Coordinates of C-alpha atoms in Angstrom, one line a residue:
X32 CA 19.9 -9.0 25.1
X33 CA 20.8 -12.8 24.4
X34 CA 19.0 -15.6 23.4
X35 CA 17.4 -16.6 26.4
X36 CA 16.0 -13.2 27.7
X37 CA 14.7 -12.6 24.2
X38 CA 14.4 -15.8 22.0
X39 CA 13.1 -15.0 18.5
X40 CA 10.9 -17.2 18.2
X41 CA 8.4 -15.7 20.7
X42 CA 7.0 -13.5 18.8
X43 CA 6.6 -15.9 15.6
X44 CA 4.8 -18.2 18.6
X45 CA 2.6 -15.5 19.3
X46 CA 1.1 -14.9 15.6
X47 CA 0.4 -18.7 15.0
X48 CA -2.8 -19.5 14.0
X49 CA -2.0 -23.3 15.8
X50 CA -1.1 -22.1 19.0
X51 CA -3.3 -23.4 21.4
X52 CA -5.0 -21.7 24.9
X53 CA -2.6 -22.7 27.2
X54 CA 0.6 -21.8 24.6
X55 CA -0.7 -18.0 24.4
X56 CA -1.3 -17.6 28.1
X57 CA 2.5 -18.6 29.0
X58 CA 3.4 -16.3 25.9
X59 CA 1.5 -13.5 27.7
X60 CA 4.1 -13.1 30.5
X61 CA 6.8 -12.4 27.8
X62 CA 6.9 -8.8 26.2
X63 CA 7.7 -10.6 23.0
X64 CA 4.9 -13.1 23.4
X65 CA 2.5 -10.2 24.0
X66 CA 4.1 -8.2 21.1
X67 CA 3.3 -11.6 19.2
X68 CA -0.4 -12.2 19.8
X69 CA -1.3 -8.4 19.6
X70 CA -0.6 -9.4 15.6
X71 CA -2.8 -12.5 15.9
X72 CA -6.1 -11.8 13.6
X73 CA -9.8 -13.4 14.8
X74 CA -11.2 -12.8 18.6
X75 CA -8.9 -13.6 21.5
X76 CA -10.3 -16.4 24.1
X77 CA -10.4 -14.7 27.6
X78 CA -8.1 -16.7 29.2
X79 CA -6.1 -15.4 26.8
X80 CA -7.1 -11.6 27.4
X81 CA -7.1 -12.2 31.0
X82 CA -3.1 -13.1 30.8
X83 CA -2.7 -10.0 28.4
X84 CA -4.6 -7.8 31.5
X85 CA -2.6 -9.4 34.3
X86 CA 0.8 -9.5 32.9
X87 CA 0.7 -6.4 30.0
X88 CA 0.5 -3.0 30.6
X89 CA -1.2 0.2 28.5
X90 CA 0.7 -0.7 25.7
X91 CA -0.9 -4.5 25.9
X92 CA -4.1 -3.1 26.4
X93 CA -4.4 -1.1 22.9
X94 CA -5.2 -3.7 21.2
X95 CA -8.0 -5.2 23.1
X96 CA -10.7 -4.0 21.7
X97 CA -13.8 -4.4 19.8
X98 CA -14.9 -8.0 18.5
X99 CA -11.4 -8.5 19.1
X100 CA -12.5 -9.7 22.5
X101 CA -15.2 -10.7 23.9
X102 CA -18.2 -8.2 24.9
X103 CA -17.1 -10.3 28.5
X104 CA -13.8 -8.9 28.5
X105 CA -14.8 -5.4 27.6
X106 CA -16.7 -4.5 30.3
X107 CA -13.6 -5.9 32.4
X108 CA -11.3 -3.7 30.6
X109 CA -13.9 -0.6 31.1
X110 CA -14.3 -1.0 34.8
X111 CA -10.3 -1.5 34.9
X112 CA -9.0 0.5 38.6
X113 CA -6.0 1.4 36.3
X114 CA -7.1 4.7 34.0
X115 CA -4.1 4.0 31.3
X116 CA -5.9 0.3 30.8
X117 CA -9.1 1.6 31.1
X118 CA -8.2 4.0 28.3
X119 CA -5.6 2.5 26.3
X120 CA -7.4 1.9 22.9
X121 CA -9.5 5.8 23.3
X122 CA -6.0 7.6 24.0
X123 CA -4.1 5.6 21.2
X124 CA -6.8 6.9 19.0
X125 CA -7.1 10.7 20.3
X126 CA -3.1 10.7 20.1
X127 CA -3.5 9.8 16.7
X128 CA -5.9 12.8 15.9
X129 CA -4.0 15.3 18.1
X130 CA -0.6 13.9 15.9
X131 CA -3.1 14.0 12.6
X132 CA -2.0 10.6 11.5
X133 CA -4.4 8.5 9.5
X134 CA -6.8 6.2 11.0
X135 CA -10.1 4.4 10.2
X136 CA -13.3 5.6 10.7
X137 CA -14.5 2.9 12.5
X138 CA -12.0 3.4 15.6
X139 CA -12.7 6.9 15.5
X140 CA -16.4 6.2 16.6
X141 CA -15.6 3.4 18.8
X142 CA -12.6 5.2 20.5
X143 CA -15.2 8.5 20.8
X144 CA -18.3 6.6 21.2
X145 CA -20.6 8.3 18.7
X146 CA -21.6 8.0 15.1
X147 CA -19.4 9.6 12.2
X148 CA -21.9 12.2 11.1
X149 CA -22.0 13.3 14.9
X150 CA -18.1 13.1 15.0
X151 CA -17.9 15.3 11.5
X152 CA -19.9 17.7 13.8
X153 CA -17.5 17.3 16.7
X154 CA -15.9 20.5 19.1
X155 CA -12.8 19.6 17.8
X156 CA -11.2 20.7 14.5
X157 CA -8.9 17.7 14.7
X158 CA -11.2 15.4 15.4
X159 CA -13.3 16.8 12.9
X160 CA -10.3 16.9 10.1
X161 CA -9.3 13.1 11.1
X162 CA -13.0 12.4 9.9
X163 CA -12.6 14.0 6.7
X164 CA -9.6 11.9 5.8
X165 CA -10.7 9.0 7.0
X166 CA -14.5 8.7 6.1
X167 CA -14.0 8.0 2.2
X168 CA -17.6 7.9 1.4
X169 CA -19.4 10.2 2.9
X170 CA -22.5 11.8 1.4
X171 CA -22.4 15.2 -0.7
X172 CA -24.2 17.1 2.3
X173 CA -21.6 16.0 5.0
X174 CA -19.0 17.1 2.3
X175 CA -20.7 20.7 2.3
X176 CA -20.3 21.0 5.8
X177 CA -16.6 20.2 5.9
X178 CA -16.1 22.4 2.8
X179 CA -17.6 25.5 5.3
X180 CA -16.4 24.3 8.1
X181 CA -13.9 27.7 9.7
X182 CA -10.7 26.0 10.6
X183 CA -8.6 25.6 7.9
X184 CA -7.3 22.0 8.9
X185 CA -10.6 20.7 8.4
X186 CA -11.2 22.4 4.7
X187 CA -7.9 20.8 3.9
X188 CA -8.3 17.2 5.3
X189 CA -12.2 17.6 3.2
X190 CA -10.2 18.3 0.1
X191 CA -7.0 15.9 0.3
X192 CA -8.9 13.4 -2.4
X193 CA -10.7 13.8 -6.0
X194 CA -13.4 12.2 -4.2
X195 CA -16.6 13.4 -3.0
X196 CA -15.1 16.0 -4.6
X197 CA -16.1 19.7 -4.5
X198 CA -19.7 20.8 -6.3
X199 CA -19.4 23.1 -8.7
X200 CA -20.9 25.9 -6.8
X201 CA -18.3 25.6 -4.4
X202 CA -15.1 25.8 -6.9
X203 CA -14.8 29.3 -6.9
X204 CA -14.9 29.6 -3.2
X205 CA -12.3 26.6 -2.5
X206 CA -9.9 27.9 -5.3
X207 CA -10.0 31.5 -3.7
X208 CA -9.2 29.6 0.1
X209 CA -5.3 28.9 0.5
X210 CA -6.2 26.0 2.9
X211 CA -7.2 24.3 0.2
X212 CA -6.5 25.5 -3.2
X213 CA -3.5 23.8 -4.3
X214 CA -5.5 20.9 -3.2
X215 CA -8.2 21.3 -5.2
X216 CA -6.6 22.9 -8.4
X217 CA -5.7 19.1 -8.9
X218 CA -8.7 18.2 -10.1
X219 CA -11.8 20.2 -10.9
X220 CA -12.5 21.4 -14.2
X221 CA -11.1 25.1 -14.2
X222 CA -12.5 28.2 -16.5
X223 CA -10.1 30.3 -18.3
X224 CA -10.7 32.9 -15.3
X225 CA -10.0 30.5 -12.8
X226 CA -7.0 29.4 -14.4
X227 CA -5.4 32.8 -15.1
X228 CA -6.0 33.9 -11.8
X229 CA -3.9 30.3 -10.2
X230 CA -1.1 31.1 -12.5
X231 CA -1.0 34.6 -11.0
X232 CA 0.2 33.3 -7.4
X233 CA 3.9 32.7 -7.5
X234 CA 4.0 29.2 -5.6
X235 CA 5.5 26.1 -6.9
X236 CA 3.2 24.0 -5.5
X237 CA 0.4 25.3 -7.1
X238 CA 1.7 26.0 -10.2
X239 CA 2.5 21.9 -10.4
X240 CA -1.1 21.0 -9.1
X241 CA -2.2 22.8 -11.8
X242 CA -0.1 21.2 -14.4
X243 CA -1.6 17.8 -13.2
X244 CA -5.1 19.0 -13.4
X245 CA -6.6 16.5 -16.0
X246 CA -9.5 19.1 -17.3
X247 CA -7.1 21.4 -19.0
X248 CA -7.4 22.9 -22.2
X249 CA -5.3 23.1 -24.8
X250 CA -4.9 26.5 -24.2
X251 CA -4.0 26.3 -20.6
X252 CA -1.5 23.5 -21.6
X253 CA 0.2 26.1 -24.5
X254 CA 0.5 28.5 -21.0
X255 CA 2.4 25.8 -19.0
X256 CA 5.0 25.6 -21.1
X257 CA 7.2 27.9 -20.5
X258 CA 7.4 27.2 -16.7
X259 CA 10.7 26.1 -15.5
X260 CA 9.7 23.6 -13.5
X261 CA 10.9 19.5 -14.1
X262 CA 7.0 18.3 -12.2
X263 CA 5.3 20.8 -14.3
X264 CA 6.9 19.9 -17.3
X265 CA 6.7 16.4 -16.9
X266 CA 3.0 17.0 -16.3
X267 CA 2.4 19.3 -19.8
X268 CA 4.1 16.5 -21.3
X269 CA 1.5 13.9 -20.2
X270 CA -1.3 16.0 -21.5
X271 CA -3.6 14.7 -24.6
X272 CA -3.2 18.8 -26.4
X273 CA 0.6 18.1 -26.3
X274 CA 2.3 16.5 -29.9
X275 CA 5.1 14.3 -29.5
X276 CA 8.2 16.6 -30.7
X277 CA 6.7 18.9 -27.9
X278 CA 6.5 15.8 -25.4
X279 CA 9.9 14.3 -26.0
X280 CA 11.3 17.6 -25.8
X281 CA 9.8 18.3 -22.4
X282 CA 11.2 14.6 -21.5
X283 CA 14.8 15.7 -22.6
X284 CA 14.9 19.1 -20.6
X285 CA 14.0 16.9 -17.2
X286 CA 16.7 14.3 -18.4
X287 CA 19.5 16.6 -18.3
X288 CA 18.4 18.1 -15.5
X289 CA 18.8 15.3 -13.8
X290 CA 21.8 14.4 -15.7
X291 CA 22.9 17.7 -13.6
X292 CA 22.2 16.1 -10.7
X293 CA 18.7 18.0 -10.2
X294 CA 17.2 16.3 -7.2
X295 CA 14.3 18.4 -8.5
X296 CA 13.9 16.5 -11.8
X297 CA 14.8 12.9 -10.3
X298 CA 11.9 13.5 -8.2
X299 CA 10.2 14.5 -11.4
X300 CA 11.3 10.9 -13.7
X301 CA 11.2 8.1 -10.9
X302 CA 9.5 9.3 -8.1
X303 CA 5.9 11.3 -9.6
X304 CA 3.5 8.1 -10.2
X305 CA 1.0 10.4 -12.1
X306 CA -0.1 9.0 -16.0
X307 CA -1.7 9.8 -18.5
X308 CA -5.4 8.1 -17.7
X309 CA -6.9 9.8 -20.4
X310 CA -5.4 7.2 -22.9
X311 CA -7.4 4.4 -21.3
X312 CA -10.2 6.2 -22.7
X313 CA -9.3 7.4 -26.2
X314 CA -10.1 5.8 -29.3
X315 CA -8.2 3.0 -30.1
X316 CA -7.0 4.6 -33.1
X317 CA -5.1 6.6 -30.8
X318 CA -4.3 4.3 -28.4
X319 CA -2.5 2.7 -30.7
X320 CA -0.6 5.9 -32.0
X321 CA 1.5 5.3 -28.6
X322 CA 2.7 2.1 -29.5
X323 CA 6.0 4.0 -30.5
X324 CA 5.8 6.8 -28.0
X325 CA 9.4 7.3 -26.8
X326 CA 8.3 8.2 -23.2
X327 CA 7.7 5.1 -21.1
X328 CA 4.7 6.2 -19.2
X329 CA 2.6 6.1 -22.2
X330 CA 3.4 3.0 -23.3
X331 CA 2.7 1.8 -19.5
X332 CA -0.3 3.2 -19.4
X333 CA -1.1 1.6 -23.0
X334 CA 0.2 -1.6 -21.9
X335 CA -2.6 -1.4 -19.2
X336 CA -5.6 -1.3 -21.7
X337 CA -7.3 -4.4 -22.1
X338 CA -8.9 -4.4 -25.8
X339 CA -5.9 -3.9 -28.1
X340 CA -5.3 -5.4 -31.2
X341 CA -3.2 -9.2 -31.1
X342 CA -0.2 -6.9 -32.9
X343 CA -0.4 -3.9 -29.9
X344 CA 0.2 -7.0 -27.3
X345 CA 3.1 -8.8 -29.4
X346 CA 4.8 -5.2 -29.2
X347 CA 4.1 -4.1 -25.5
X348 CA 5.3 -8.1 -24.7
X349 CA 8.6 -7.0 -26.4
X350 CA 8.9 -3.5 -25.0
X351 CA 12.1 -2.6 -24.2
X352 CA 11.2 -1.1 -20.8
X353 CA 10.6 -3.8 -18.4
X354 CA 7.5 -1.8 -16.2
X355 CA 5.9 -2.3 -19.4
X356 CA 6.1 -5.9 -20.1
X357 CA 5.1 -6.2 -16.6
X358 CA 1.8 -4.4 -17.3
X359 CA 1.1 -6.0 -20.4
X360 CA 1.4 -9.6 -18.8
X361 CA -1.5 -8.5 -16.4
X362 CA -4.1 -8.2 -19.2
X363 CA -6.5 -11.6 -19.1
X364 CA -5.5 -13.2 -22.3
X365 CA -1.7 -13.2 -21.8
X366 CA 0.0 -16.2 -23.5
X367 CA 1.4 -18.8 -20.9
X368 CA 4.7 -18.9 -22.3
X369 CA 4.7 -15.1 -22.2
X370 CA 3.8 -14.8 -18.4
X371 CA 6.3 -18.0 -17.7
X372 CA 9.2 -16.3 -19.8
X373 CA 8.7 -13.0 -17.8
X374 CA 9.0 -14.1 -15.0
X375 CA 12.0 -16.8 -15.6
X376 CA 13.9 -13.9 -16.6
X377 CA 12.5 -11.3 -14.0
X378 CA 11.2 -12.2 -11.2
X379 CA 8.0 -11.1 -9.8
X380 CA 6.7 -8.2 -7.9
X381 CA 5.9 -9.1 -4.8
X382 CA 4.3 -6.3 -3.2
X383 CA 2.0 -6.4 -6.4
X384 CA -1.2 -8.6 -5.7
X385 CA -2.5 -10.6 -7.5
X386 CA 1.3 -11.6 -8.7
X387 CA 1.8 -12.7 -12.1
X388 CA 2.4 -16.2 -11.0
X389 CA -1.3 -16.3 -9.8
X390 CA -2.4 -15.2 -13.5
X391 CA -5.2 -17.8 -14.7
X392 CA -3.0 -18.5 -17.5
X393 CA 0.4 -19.0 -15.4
X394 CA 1.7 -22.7 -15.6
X395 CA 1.8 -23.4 -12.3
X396 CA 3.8 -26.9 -12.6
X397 CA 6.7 -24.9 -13.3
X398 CA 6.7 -23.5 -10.3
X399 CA 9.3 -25.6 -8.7
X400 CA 11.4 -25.4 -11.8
X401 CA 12.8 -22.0 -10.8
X402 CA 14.8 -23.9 -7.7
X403 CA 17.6 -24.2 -9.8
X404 CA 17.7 -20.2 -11.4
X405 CA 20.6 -18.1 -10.5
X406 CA 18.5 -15.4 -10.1
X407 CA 17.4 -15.9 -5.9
X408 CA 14.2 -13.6 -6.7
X409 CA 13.3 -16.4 -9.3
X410 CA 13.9 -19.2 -6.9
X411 CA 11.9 -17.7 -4.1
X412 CA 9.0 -17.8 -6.4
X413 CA 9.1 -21.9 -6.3
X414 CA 7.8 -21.6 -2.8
X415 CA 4.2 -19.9 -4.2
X416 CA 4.1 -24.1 -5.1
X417 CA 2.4 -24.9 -2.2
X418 CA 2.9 -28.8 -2.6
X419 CA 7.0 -28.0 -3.3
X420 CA 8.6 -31.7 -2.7
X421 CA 10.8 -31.4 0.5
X422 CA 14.2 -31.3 -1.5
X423 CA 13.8 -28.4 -2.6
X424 CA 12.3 -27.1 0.1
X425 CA 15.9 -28.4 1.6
X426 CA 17.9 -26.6 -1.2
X427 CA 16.0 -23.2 -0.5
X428 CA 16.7 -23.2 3.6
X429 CA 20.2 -23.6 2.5
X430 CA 20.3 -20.6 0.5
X431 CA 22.9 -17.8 1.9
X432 CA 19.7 -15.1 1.8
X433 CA 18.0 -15.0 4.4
X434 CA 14.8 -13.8 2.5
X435 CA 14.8 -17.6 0.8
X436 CA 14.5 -19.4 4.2
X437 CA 12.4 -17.0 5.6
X438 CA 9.8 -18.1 2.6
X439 CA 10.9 -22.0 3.4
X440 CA 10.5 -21.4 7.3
X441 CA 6.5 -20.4 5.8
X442 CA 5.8 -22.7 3.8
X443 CA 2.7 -24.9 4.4
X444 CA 4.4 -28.3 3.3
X445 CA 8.0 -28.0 5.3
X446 CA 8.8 -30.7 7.6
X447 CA 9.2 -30.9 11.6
X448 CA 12.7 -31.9 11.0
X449 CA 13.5 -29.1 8.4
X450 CA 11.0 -26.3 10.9
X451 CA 13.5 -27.3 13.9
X452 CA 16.2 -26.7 12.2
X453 CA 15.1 -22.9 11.1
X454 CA 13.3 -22.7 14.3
X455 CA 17.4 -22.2 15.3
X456 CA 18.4 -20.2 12.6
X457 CA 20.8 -17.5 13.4
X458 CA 18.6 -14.9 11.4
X459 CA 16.0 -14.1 14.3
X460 CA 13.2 -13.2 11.2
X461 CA 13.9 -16.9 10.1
X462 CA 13.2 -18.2 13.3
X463 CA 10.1 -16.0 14.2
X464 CA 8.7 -16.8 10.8
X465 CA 9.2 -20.4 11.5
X466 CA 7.2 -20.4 14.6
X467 CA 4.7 -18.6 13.1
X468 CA 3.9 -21.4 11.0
X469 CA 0.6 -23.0 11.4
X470 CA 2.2 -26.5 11.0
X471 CA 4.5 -26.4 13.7
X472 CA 3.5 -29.0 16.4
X473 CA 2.6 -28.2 20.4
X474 CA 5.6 -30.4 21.6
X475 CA 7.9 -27.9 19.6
X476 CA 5.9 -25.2 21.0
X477 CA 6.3 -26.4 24.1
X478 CA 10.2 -26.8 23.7
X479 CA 10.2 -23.1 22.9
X480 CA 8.6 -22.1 25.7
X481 CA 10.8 -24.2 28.1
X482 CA 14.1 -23.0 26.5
X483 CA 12.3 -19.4 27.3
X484 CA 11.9 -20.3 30.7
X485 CA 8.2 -20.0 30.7

């Protein structure tokens, strides 16, 4: 495609909050301009959902629905002649069942039309199963029923999560149903019985569910041990009935193994986001037993606790491991200078909310210092100034990444001068992001719409 029969900036057009009536109907006879305002958040006008209906097809009509639109515009779209707009948003929605992807509760019982307790009841075993994922809170008695329901798919999808959990006059039952015993092994409290018998089936799976289970004894944890298995023994080595030489030796086996090239045990160090919890709650005499634990979750997990001595915080601010300064900066209380040197040297996490920049104790006026880092993760973090003066603003959209002038073409203080000139950026992200922006002015959206030829 070129430019002109796909300008990247149509999309961006589409998403901004500014962009008046008459903007977003022209945008509507673009697939790019459609694909733009289906991302828009708040209630389309009907003008606007009129152009979607005339010029969109099903694909359009998927996302208009509910307070979306106006109660106007739905009884349009539900006495539609065409059947694939008249059912765009219900067959999305059954699709997604039949294909047992996730998706809210609340488009399950528009899409259907009924209630959630009368959907959890429904013919359908999918239907039924996508209910049990979805509705996180339902009540003890509705968790019953999907606990007894007879297709397996259901008892699984009941049991994927800790919570509402599984009443103890049902454990015996679930951990004796293969649908949903691996499942369930993860966490409710087991009996010696129950456990013997789970360490009696010869699957993997279960064996590392198990391992995880945080209700173990120390008995059951002495049994684990000899299973050669890098999840499992990174598990038993995260247990409270585990000492440290037992620990660190559990951590060394899984290190070489990986040193071997054990995809197995890789999986095991960098890719298993299971902690040990329990330290959150111990004593702090314990707690602070950790402080020189050699295995870095601990000393993660330590760094998230919030009522540790001034001594504990000077250490975890020092840690060698950087995921662990990280977590320690979080706490309240951290020291301004501490949350300021972090992130100096280190960046921030963006996909981490709130970030550390947005800390209470964070010195925001040195915000725009960071222009001038070599590090360009540090200097994207100058644009969370909002008020950044426009050199710098100037000195980011110059950068060679395109990620810095992406965050300058987002900004809330850039210029029209500095906007046209990423509007015609030759990163198409740059330019979409830049007419997405809330400060762009109609004549410029106007000028993109020409150049579009619409």
């Amino acid at each position: 495609m070129t430019s002109l029969d796909h300008p990247p900036q149509l999309s961006g057009l589409g998403r901004n909050p500014s962009a008046p009536q008459d903007v977003l109907v022209r945008l509507a006879t673009h697939k790019a301009g459609r694909h733009g305002i289906s991302q828009r958040r708040g209630r389309l006008e009907d003008a606007v959902v009129d152009a979607l209906l005339t010029q969109g097809d099903c694909n359009t009509a998927v996302a208009l629905h509910g307070d979306r639109i106006s109660p106007e515009m739905r009884r349009r779209i539900a006495e539609h002649p065409d059947p694939a707009i008249r059912n765009a948003f219900t067959d999305f929605v059954r699709d997604m069942v039949d294909r047992k992807v996730q998706i809210g509760i609340e488009a399950l019982e528009e899409a259907y039309g009924q209630p959630r307790m009368m959907l959890a009841s429904a013919p359908s075993p999918s239907l039924r199963a996508a209910v049990a994922r979805a509705w996180y809170d339902r009540p003890l008695t509705m968790q019953v029923e999907l606990l007894a329901d007879p297709d397996p798919q259901v008892r699984a999808a009941a049991t994927e999560h800790r919570n509402p959990g599984v009443p103890p006059e049902w454990r015996e039952r679930c951990l004796a149903d293969p649908a949903v015993r691996t499942s369930v092994a993860r966490y409710v409290p087991l009996t010696s019985e129950q456990f013997a018998q789970l360490m009696r089936h010869e699957e993997e799976e279960l064996h590392q569910a198990v391992a995880g289970n945080p209700h173990l004894s120390a008995e059951m944890v002495a049994q684990l041990l000899g299973i050669d298995d890098p999840l499992v023994r990174v598990a038993v080595a995260q247990s409270r009935h585990v000492d440290a030489e037992t620990r660190e030796r559990l951590y060394a086996l899984v290190e070489a193994e990986r040193a071997d090239g054990s995809i197995e045990a890789e999986v095991a160090l960098s890719w298993n986001f299971a902690e040990p919890d329990w330290l959150r709650e111990a004593p702090l005499d314990e707690q602070m037993s950790y402080l020189d634990c050699q295995c870095t979750p601990f000393r993660r997990v330590l760094a998230s606790c919030h009522d540790l001595p001034e001594e504990a915080w000077r250490r975890l601010d020092s840690d060698p491991e950087l995921v662990v300064r990280r977590a320690a900066a979080r706490r309240p209380n951290t020291p301004p200078e501490v949350l300021e040197g972090l992130v100096r040297a280190h960046g921030d996490v963006l996909h981490i909310r709130p970030l550390l920049v947005d800390h209470p104790n964070f010195p925001r006026d040195v915000l725009r210092t960071f222009v001038d880092e070599p590090s360009s993760n540090v200097r994207y973090l100058a644009l969370e100034d909002p008020e950044l003066p426009l050199p710098y603003l100037q000195q980011l959209a110059a950068a060679t990444e395109p990620f810095l002038r992406r965050g300058v073409a987002r900004h809330p203080n850039v210029t029209d001068v500095l906007l046209e000139r990423l509007l015609g950026d030759p990163d198409p992200q740059v330019a979409d992001d830049a007419a997405a922006n809330s400060v762009l002015r109609p004549p410029q959206m106007y000028r993109i719409l020409t150049a579009a030829g619409l």
